[in-house]
Amino acid sequence: MPRLLSVSKIIGENMDAFLYTIIFMIGTLFGSFFTLAVYRIPLGKDITHERSFCPNCNHKLSFLDMIPIFSYLFLGGKCRYCKQKIRIRYLLLEVLSGLIFVLFALSIKFNILALNVSTIVYFIFGLFYLATLFIISGIDKEKHQIQKSVLLFGYIIETVYIIYLYIVEKDPNVYRYVIYLSIICILTVLDIVWLRKKVKNSYLVEILLLGMLLLTFTYEAVTILTIIFTIFASSFYLLLKKLVRKKKKNVQSSEKSIVIPIGFYLCVTNIICLIVSNFYIFY
């Protein structure tokens, strides 16, 4: 009997290794898509039907040019057609996305021998939630704006998940989610009807809407920790920027004020806090 248990454990570990390899590959595919989405969404371009192309020579990329990680390595970090160097951030984002997906799976004990419907559903919706945060953070880092279309996607994902919790799992906390979604609707209506006409920059409203997205999926404790770490990260970023400016000799007095991508830090810290809290809860 002990021998059978040992064999079963070995088989389970091998299957888990294969499973996590697949999850990592899925994460890298998502990472490749994130780079496309971050570039196209602010420009209002299609992100699902139009083929990827080189931003330098506009040549449409083939399947072999778009294999996450491997294409970058085999092509030496250059475009196959114009030989223009490809920014390494594309490779890093693919690797990071794969690692985040794996860590999220590990944090909820996602393994072959202990799988159940509840864990699988949470894992799937969790991946879509992480994908939403990746895109929001990328756009905010580049453009200092939070795309409401991406926020809407996140709200739809959360709403579907809440419906599942209510119908299938009979979650007693579902009324809390309804309150959160109601606040989101009120903020959205205020933004559309009144604030857009009165305020030129609606970034604060976008941050509030993002905060509600985080709160709805990751509960109060994780959201509070997210806000605390965001304040620390933003303060450090601001201090670092000021130190860099002081070292520059040719800084103009009319230089623009420092812009802090708060949405970026909210998303990054929320991902970290979510994964760490899952390790605490599930283990």
Short mmCIF file of C-alpha atoms in Angstrom, two decimals:
data_model
loop_
_atom_site.label_atom_id
_atom_site.label_comp_id
_atom_site.label_asym_id
_atom_site.label_seq_id
_atom_site.Cartn_x
_atom_site.Cartn_y
_atom_site.Cartn_z
CA MET A 1 0.00 0.00 0.00
CA PRO A 2 2.71 2.57 0.84
CA ARG A 3 4.35 1.75 -2.48
CA LEU A 4 1.11 2.42 -4.36
CA LEU A 5 0.76 5.75 -2.56
CA SER A 6 4.33 6.64 -3.48
CA VAL A 7 3.74 5.80 -7.15
CA SER A 8 0.50 7.79 -7.11
CA LYS A 9 2.34 10.77 -5.61
CA ILE A 10 5.07 10.61 -8.27
CA ILE A 11 2.48 10.44 -11.06
CA GLY A 12 0.60 13.36 -9.51
CA GLU A 13 3.78 15.47 -9.27
CA ASN A 14 4.66 14.75 -12.91
CA MET A 15 1.15 15.67 -14.01
CA ASP A 16 1.34 18.88 -11.96
CA ALA A 17 4.67 19.75 -13.58
CA PHE A 18 3.06 19.30 -17.00
CA LEU A 19 0.01 21.31 -15.88
CA TYR A 20 2.11 24.23 -14.67
CA THR A 21 4.14 24.17 -17.87
CA ILE A 22 0.89 24.58 -19.80
CA ILE A 23 -0.20 27.40 -17.48
CA PHE A 24 3.13 29.17 -18.01
CA MET A 25 2.73 28.86 -21.79
CA ILE A 26 -0.80 30.25 -21.57
CA GLY A 27 0.57 33.13 -19.51
CA THR A 28 3.19 33.94 -22.14
CA LEU A 29 0.50 33.94 -24.83
CA PHE A 30 -1.51 36.39 -22.75
CA GLY A 31 1.66 38.45 -22.25
CA SER A 32 2.14 38.66 -26.00
CA PHE A 33 -1.47 39.80 -26.35
CA PHE A 34 -1.01 42.42 -23.59
CA THR A 35 1.69 44.22 -25.58
CA LEU A 36 -0.65 44.40 -28.56
CA ALA A 37 -3.62 45.55 -26.45
CA VAL A 38 -1.63 48.24 -24.62
CA TYR A 39 -0.49 49.68 -27.96
CA ARG A 40 -3.78 49.47 -29.87
CA ILE A 41 -6.56 50.15 -27.37
CA PRO A 42 -5.62 53.84 -26.71
CA LEU A 43 -5.52 54.34 -30.49
CA GLY A 44 -8.95 52.78 -30.96
CA LYS A 45 -7.57 50.00 -33.15
CA ASP A 46 -8.90 46.47 -33.43
CA ILE A 47 -7.22 43.98 -31.05
CA THR A 48 -8.86 40.73 -32.17
CA HIS A 49 -9.09 40.54 -35.96
CA GLU A 50 -6.21 42.62 -37.33
CA ARG A 51 -2.93 40.71 -37.56
CA SER A 52 0.11 41.89 -35.62
CA PHE A 53 2.72 43.89 -37.51
CA CYS A 54 6.14 45.40 -36.94
CA PRO A 55 5.69 48.98 -35.62
CA ASN A 56 8.78 50.06 -37.59
CA CYS A 57 8.27 48.60 -41.09
CA ASN A 58 4.54 47.72 -40.74
CA HIS A 59 5.18 44.25 -42.17
CA LYS A 60 2.55 41.76 -41.01
CA LEU A 61 4.05 39.10 -38.77
CA SER A 62 3.82 35.39 -39.51
CA PHE A 63 3.06 32.66 -36.98
CA LEU A 64 6.77 31.98 -36.49
CA ASP A 65 7.34 35.64 -35.62
CA MET A 66 4.79 35.58 -32.80
CA ILE A 67 5.73 32.55 -30.69
CA PRO A 68 6.15 33.98 -27.17
CA ILE A 69 9.75 34.09 -25.89
CA PHE A 70 11.14 31.74 -28.56
CA SER A 71 10.55 34.10 -31.50
CA TYR A 72 12.37 36.91 -29.69
CA LEU A 73 15.32 34.65 -28.83
CA PHE A 74 15.61 32.98 -32.25
CA LEU A 75 15.37 36.31 -34.07
CA GLY A 76 18.01 37.83 -31.81
CA GLY A 77 15.62 40.50 -30.58
CA LYS A 78 15.22 41.96 -34.10
CA CYS A 79 12.46 42.16 -36.69
CA ARG A 80 12.87 39.44 -39.33
CA TYR A 81 12.07 41.90 -42.12
CA CYS A 82 13.60 45.30 -41.31
CA LYS A 83 16.18 44.10 -38.73
CA GLN A 84 15.08 46.85 -36.35
CA LYS A 85 15.79 46.00 -32.73
CA ILE A 86 12.73 44.91 -30.73
CA ARG A 87 12.43 46.36 -27.24
CA ILE A 88 13.29 43.78 -24.60
CA ARG A 89 10.22 44.75 -22.58
CA TYR A 90 8.14 42.53 -24.88
CA LEU A 91 10.18 39.50 -23.85
CA LEU A 92 10.13 40.50 -20.18
CA LEU A 93 6.36 41.00 -20.19
CA GLU A 94 5.80 37.55 -21.71
CA VAL A 95 8.03 35.90 -19.10
CA LEU A 96 6.50 37.92 -16.25
CA SER A 97 2.97 37.11 -17.38
CA GLY A 98 3.79 33.40 -17.48
CA LEU A 99 5.31 33.55 -14.00
CA ILE A 100 2.34 35.48 -12.56
CA PHE A 101 -0.10 32.91 -13.96
CA VAL A 102 1.94 30.09 -12.43
CA LEU A 103 2.20 31.84 -9.06
CA PHE A 104 -1.56 32.46 -9.06
CA ALA A 105 -2.19 28.76 -9.74
CA LEU A 106 0.25 27.76 -6.99
CA SER A 107 -1.36 30.22 -4.56
CA ILE A 108 -4.72 28.41 -4.78
CA LYS A 109 -3.23 24.88 -4.72
CA PHE A 110 -4.23 24.24 -8.31
CA ASN A 111 -3.14 20.62 -8.77
CA ILE A 112 -4.43 17.56 -10.60
CA LEU A 113 -5.25 15.38 -7.59
CA ALA A 114 -7.26 18.04 -5.72
CA LEU A 115 -9.13 19.82 -8.52
CA ASN A 116 -12.77 20.74 -8.03
CA VAL A 117 -15.27 22.86 -9.92
CA SER A 118 -15.04 25.79 -7.49
CA THR A 119 -11.24 26.01 -7.79
CA ILE A 120 -11.30 25.69 -11.58
CA VAL A 121 -13.93 28.43 -11.95
CA TYR A 122 -12.07 30.76 -9.58
CA PHE A 123 -8.83 30.08 -11.46
CA ILE A 124 -10.37 30.90 -14.85
CA PHE A 125 -12.02 34.12 -13.68
CA GLY A 126 -8.84 34.98 -11.76
CA LEU A 127 -6.80 34.77 -14.97
CA PHE A 128 -9.19 37.11 -16.77
CA TYR A 129 -9.03 39.47 -13.79
CA LEU A 130 -5.22 39.45 -13.89
CA ALA A 131 -5.32 40.03 -17.65
CA THR A 132 -7.53 43.09 -17.08
CA LEU A 133 -5.07 44.51 -14.55
CA PHE A 134 -2.10 43.85 -16.85
CA ILE A 135 -3.71 45.84 -19.68
CA ILE A 136 -4.91 48.68 -17.41
CA SER A 137 -1.47 49.03 -15.81
CA GLY A 138 0.33 48.96 -19.17
CA ILE A 139 -1.84 51.68 -20.68
CA ASP A 140 -1.64 53.84 -17.56
CA LYS A 141 2.14 53.50 -17.48
CA GLU A 142 2.40 54.61 -21.12
CA LYS A 143 -0.44 57.12 -21.48
CA HIS A 144 -1.43 58.07 -17.90
CA GLN A 145 -5.03 57.12 -18.52
CA ILE A 146 -7.29 54.25 -17.56
CA GLN A 147 -9.31 52.92 -20.45
CA LYS A 148 -12.96 52.61 -19.47
CA SER A 149 -13.47 49.92 -22.10
CA VAL A 150 -10.98 47.71 -20.26
CA LEU A 151 -12.63 48.55 -16.93
CA LEU A 152 -15.97 47.55 -18.46
CA PHE A 153 -14.50 44.20 -19.49
CA GLY A 154 -13.35 43.69 -15.90
CA TYR A 155 -16.81 44.56 -14.55
CA ILE A 156 -18.43 42.08 -16.93
CA ILE A 157 -16.04 39.34 -15.79
CA GLU A 158 -16.80 40.09 -12.14
CA THR A 159 -20.56 40.22 -12.74
CA VAL A 160 -20.57 36.82 -14.43
CA TYR A 161 -18.50 35.41 -11.56
CA ILE A 162 -20.89 36.90 -8.98
CA ILE A 163 -23.87 35.33 -10.80
CA TYR A 164 -22.05 31.98 -10.68
CA LEU A 165 -21.38 32.38 -6.93
CA TYR A 166 -25.03 33.22 -6.29
CA ILE A 167 -26.61 30.48 -8.43
CA VAL A 168 -24.14 27.60 -8.02
CA GLU A 169 -22.26 28.11 -4.75
CA LYS A 170 -24.97 30.01 -2.85
CA ASP A 171 -22.34 32.45 -1.56
CA PRO A 172 -23.80 34.45 1.38
CA ASN A 173 -21.49 37.39 0.55
CA VAL A 174 -23.12 37.97 -2.84
CA TYR A 175 -25.11 40.97 -1.50
CA ARG A 176 -21.81 42.70 -0.73
CA TYR A 177 -20.89 42.33 -4.42
CA VAL A 178 -24.23 43.82 -5.45
CA ILE A 179 -23.48 46.89 -3.31
CA TYR A 180 -20.07 47.26 -4.95
CA LEU A 181 -21.54 46.93 -8.44
CA SER A 182 -24.23 49.50 -7.56
CA ILE A 183 -21.53 51.98 -6.50
CA ILE A 184 -19.72 51.30 -9.79
CA CYS A 185 -22.92 52.05 -11.73
CA ILE A 186 -23.46 55.30 -9.80
CA LEU A 187 -19.87 56.45 -10.42
CA THR A 188 -20.14 55.56 -14.10
CA VAL A 189 -23.41 57.48 -14.52
CA LEU A 190 -21.96 60.49 -12.68
CA ASP A 191 -18.92 60.39 -14.94
CA ILE A 192 -20.99 60.20 -18.13
CA VAL A 193 -23.75 62.67 -17.21
CA TRP A 194 -21.97 65.31 -15.12
CA LEU A 195 -18.22 64.99 -14.55
CA ARG A 196 -17.20 64.75 -18.21
CA LYS A 197 -18.83 68.12 -18.81
CA LYS A 198 -17.46 69.80 -15.69
CA VAL A 199 -13.97 68.30 -15.32
CA LYS A 200 -11.35 68.22 -18.06
CA ASN A 201 -9.30 65.46 -16.46
CA SER A 202 -11.39 62.54 -15.15
CA TYR A 203 -8.35 60.56 -13.95
CA LEU A 204 -9.54 60.68 -10.32
CA VAL A 205 -12.88 59.14 -11.29
CA GLU A 206 -11.05 56.49 -13.29
CA ILE A 207 -8.95 55.67 -10.21
CA LEU A 208 -12.13 55.34 -8.12
CA LEU A 209 -13.66 53.04 -10.72
CA LEU A 210 -10.46 50.98 -10.77
CA GLY A 211 -10.53 50.83 -6.97
CA MET A 212 -14.06 49.41 -7.08
CA LEU A 213 -12.91 46.80 -9.60
CA LEU A 214 -10.16 45.73 -7.18
CA LEU A 215 -12.49 45.79 -4.18
CA THR A 216 -15.13 43.63 -5.85
CA PHE A 217 -12.72 40.80 -6.71
CA THR A 218 -10.19 40.88 -3.87
CA TYR A 219 -12.24 41.94 -0.82
CA GLU A 220 -11.59 44.73 1.67
CA ALA A 221 -8.40 43.51 3.37
CA VAL A 222 -6.47 42.97 0.12
CA THR A 223 -7.73 46.26 -1.30
CA ILE A 224 -6.65 48.18 1.81
CA LEU A 225 -3.19 46.60 1.60
CA THR A 226 -3.12 47.46 -2.10
CA ILE A 227 -3.83 51.13 -1.34
CA ILE A 228 -1.19 51.24 1.42
CA PHE A 229 1.52 49.72 -0.78
CA THR A 230 0.47 51.97 -3.68
CA ILE A 231 1.02 55.03 -1.48
CA PHE A 232 4.49 53.76 -0.55
CA ALA A 233 5.36 52.89 -4.16
CA SER A 234 4.07 56.22 -5.50
CA SER A 235 5.97 58.15 -2.83
CA PHE A 236 9.17 56.30 -3.65
CA TYR A 237 8.63 56.96 -7.37
CA LEU A 238 8.06 60.67 -6.71
CA LEU A 239 11.15 60.91 -4.50
CA LEU A 240 13.28 59.10 -7.07
CA LYS A 241 12.09 61.37 -9.87
CA LYS A 242 12.89 64.49 -7.83
CA LEU A 243 16.38 63.19 -7.04
CA VAL A 244 17.03 62.47 -10.72
CA ARG A 245 15.90 65.98 -11.67
CA LYS A 246 18.20 67.56 -9.12
CA LYS A 247 21.17 65.74 -10.59
CA LYS A 248 20.43 67.02 -14.08
CA LYS A 249 22.23 70.24 -14.87
CA ASN A 250 20.01 71.44 -17.69
CA VAL A 251 16.61 71.14 -16.06
CA GLN A 252 14.34 73.96 -17.19
CA SER A 253 12.31 75.80 -14.58
CA SER A 254 9.23 75.43 -16.78
CA GLU A 255 9.51 71.66 -16.89
CA LYS A 256 6.20 69.85 -16.41
CA SER A 257 5.23 68.47 -13.02
CA ILE A 258 5.90 64.81 -12.26
CA VAL A 259 3.03 62.55 -13.30
CA ILE A 260 2.49 59.47 -11.12
CA PRO A 261 0.77 56.49 -12.80
CA ILE A 262 -1.37 55.62 -9.80
CA GLY A 263 -3.41 53.09 -11.76
CA PHE A 264 -0.23 51.23 -12.67
CA TYR A 265 0.84 50.95 -9.03
CA LEU A 266 -2.67 49.96 -7.90
CA CYS A 267 -2.74 47.09 -10.40
CA VAL A 268 0.78 45.85 -9.67
CA THR A 269 0.40 45.94 -5.88
CA ASN A 270 -3.04 44.34 -6.09
CA ILE A 271 -1.67 41.41 -8.09
CA ILE A 272 1.07 40.89 -5.50
CA CYS A 273 -1.31 41.23 -2.54
CA LEU A 274 -3.85 38.86 -4.13
CA ILE A 275 -1.28 36.11 -4.72
CA VAL A 276 0.28 36.49 -1.25
CA SER A 277 -3.14 36.47 0.46
CA ASN A 278 -4.14 33.36 -1.51
CA PHE A 279 -1.05 31.55 -0.21
CA TYR A 280 -2.12 32.51 3.30
CA ILE A 281 -5.76 31.43 2.80
CA PHE A 282 -5.28 28.19 0.84
CA TYR A 283 -2.25 26.93 2.77
#
